[in-house]
PDB file of C-alpha atoms in Angstrom:
ATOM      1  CA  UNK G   1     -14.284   9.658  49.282  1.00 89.00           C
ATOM      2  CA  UNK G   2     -11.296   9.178  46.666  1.00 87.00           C
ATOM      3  CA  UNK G   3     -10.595   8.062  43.588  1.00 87.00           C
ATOM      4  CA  UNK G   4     -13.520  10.626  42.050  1.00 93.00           C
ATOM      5  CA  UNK G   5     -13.123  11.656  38.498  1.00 92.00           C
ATOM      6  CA  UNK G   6     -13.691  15.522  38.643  1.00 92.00           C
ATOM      7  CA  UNK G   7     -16.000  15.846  41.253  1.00 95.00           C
ATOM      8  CA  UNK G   8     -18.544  19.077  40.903  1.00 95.00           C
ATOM      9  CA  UNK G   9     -21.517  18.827  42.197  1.00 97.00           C
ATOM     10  CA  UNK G  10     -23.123  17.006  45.448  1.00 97.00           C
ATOM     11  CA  UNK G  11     -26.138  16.055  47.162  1.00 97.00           C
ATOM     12  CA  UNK G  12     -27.547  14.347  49.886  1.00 96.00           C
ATOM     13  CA  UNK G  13     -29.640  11.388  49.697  1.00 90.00           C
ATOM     14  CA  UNK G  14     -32.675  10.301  52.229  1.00 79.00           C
ATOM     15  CA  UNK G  15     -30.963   7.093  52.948  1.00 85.00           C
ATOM     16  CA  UNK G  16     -27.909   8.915  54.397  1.00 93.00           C
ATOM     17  CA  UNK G  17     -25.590   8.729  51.546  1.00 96.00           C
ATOM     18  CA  UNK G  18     -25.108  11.268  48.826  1.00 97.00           C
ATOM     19  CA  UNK G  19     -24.876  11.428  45.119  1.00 98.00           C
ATOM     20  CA  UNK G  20     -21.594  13.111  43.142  1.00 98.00           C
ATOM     21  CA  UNK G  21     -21.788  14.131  39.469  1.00 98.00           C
ATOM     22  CA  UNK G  22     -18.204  14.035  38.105  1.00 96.00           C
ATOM     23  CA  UNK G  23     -16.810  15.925  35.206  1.00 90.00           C
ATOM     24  CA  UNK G  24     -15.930  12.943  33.218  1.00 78.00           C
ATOM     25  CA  UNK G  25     -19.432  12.603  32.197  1.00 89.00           C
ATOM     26  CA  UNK G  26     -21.093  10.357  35.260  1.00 96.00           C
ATOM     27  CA  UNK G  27     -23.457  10.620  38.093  1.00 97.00           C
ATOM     28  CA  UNK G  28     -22.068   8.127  41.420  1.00 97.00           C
ATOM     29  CA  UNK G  29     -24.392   7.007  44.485  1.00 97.00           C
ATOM     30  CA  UNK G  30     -22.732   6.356  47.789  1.00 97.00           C
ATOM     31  CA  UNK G  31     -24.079   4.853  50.541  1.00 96.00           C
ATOM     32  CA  UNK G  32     -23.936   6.363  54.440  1.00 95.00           C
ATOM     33  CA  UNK G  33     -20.767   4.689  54.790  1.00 95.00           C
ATOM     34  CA  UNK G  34     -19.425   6.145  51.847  1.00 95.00           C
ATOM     35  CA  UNK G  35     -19.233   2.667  49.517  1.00 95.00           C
ATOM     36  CA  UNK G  36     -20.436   3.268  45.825  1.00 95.00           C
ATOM     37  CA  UNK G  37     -23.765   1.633  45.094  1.00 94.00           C
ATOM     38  CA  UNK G  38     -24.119   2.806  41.724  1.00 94.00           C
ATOM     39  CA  UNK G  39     -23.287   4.725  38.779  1.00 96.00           C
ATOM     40  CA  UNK G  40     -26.018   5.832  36.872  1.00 97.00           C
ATOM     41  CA  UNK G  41     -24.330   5.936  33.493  1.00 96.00           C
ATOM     42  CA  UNK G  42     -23.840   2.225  34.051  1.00 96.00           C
ATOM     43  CA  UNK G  43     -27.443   1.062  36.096  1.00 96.00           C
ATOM     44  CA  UNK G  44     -29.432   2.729  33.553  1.00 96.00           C
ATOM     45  CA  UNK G  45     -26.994   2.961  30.215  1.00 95.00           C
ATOM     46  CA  UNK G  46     -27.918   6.265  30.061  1.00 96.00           C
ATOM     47  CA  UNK G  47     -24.763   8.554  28.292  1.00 95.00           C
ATOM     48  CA  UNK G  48     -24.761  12.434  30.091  1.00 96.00           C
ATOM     49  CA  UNK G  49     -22.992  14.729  28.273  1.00 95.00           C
ATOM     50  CA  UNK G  50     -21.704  17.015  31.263  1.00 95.00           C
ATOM     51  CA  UNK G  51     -23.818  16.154  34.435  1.00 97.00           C
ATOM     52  CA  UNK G  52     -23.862  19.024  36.599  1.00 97.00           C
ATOM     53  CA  UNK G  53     -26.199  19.777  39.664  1.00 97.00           C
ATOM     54  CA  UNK G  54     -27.848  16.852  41.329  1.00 98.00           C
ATOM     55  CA  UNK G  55     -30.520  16.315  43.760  1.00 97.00           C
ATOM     56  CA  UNK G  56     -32.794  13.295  45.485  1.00 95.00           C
ATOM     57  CA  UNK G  57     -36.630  14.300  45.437  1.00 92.00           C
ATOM     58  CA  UNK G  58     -38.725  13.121  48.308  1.00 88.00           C
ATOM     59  CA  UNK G  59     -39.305   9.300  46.356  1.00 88.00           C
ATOM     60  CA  UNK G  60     -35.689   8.887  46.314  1.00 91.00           C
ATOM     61  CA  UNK G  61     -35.471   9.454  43.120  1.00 93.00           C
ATOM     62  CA  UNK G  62     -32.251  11.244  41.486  1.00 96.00           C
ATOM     63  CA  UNK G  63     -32.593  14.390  39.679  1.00 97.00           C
ATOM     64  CA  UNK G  64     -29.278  15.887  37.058  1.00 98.00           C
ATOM     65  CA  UNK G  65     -28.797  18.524  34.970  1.00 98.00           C
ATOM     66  CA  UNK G  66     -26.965  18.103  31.908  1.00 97.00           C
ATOM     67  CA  UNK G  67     -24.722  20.807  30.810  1.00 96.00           C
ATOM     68  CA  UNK G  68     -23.760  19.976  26.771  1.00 95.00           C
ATOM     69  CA  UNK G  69     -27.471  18.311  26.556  1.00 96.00           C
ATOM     70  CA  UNK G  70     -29.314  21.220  27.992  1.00 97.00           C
ATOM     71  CA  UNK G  71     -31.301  18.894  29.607  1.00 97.00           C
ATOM     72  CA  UNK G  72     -32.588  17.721  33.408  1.00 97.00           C
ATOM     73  CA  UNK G  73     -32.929  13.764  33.447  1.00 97.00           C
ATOM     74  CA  UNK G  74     -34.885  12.174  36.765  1.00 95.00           C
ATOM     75  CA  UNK G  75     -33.674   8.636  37.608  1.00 96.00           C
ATOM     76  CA  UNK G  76     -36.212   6.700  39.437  1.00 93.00           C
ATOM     77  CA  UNK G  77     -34.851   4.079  42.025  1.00 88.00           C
ATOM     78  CA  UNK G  78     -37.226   1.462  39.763  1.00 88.00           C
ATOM     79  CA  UNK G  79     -37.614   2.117  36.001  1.00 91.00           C
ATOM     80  CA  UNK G  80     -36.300   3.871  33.113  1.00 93.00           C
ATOM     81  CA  UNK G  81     -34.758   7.395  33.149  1.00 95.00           C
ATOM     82  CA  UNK G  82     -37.332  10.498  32.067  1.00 93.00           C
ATOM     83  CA  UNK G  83     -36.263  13.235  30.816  1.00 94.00           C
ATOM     84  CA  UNK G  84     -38.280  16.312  32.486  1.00 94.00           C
ATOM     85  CA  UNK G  85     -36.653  19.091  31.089  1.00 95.00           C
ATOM     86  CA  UNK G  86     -35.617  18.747  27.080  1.00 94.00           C
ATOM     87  CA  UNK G  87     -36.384  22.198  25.655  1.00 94.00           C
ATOM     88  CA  UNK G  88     -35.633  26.145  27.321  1.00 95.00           C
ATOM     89  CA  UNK G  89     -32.448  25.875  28.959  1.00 97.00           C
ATOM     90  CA  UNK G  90     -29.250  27.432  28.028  1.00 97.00           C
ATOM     91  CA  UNK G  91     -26.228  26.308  30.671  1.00 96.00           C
ATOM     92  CA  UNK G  92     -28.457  24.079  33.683  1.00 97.00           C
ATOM     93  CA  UNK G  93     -26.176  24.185  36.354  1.00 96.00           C
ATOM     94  CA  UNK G  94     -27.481  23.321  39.867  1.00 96.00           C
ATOM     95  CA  UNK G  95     -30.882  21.877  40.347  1.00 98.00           C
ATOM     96  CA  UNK G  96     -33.176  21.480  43.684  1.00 97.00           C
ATOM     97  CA  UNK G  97     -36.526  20.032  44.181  1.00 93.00           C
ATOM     98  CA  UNK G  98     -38.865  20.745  46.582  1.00 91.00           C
ATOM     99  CA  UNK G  99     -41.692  18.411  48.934  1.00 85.00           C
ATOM    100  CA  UNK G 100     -44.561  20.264  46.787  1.00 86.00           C
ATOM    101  CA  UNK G 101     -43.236  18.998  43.059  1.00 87.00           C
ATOM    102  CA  UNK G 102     -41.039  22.030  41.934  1.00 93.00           C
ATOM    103  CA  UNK G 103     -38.144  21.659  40.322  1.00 96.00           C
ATOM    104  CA  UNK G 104     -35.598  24.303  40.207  1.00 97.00           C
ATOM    105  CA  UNK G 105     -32.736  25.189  37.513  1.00 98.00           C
ATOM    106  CA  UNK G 106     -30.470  27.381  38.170  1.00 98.00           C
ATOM    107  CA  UNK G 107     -29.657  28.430  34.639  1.00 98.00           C
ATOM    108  CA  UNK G 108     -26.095  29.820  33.983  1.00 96.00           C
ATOM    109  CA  UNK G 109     -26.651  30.601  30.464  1.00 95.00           C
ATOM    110  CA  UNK G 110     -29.575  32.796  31.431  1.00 96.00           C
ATOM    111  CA  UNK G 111     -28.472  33.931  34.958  1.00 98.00           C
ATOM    112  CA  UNK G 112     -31.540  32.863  36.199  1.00 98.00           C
ATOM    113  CA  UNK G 113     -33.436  30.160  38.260  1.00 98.00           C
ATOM    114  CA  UNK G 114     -36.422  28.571  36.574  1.00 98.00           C
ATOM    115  CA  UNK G 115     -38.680  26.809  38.357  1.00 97.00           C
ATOM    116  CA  UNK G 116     -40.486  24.087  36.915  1.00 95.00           C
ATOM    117  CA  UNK G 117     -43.553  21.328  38.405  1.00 92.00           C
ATOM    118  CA  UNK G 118     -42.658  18.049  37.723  1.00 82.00           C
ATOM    119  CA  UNK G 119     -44.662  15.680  40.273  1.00 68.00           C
ATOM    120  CA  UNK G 120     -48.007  15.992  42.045  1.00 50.00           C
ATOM    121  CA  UNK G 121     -47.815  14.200  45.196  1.00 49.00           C
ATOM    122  CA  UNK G 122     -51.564  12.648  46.150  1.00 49.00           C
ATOM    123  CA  UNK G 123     -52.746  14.495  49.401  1.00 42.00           C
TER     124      UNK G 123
END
């Protein structure tokens, strides 16, 4: 995949394509044959300061951490952005989510992993 501005961090996504945070302060979606669907800076005018890690939870929804915001941000493929983590990290690097609702951070500033629950799924 060219033409990426500063590509850091990557992740796959259910659908077969992956998602690419980029240092220039965006978050891109390809698709399984490796055409950009989106940019999330643009599909949800949402401004990241330095996106780092990224992941795709189990509703297909796309998880970053923020860097200079300190912050984790969950993009839903329908509806506004929500910010799940806004307060108790120092340098969020990568970030993975698991089937049960956890959220991990793997906190550079701390040089530690916190692990967070962020969904309930109904059983």
């Amino acid at each position: 995949v060219p033409n990426l501005q500063g590509p850091r961090y990557v992740s796959p996504a259910p659908n077969g394509g992956f998602v690419v945070s980029e240092e220039c302060g965006d978050v891109k979606v390809f698709t399984s044959s490796r055409k950009q669907l989106c940019s999330l800076s643009s599909k949800y005018r949402h401004r990241f300061g330095n996106p780092a890690g990224v992941c795709v939870d189990v509703d297909g929804s796309i998880l970053v951490a923020d860097e200079q915001r300190r912050t984790v941000h969950l993009f839903p493929e329908h509806g506004a952005p929500v910010c799940l983590v806004s307060r108790g990290l120092r340098r969020p690097a990568g970030v993975a989510c698991s089937s049960f609702g956890h959220l991990f951070v793997a906190d550079a500033g701390e040089n530690c992993v916190k692990v967070f629950k962020y969904h309930m799924r109904p059983r």
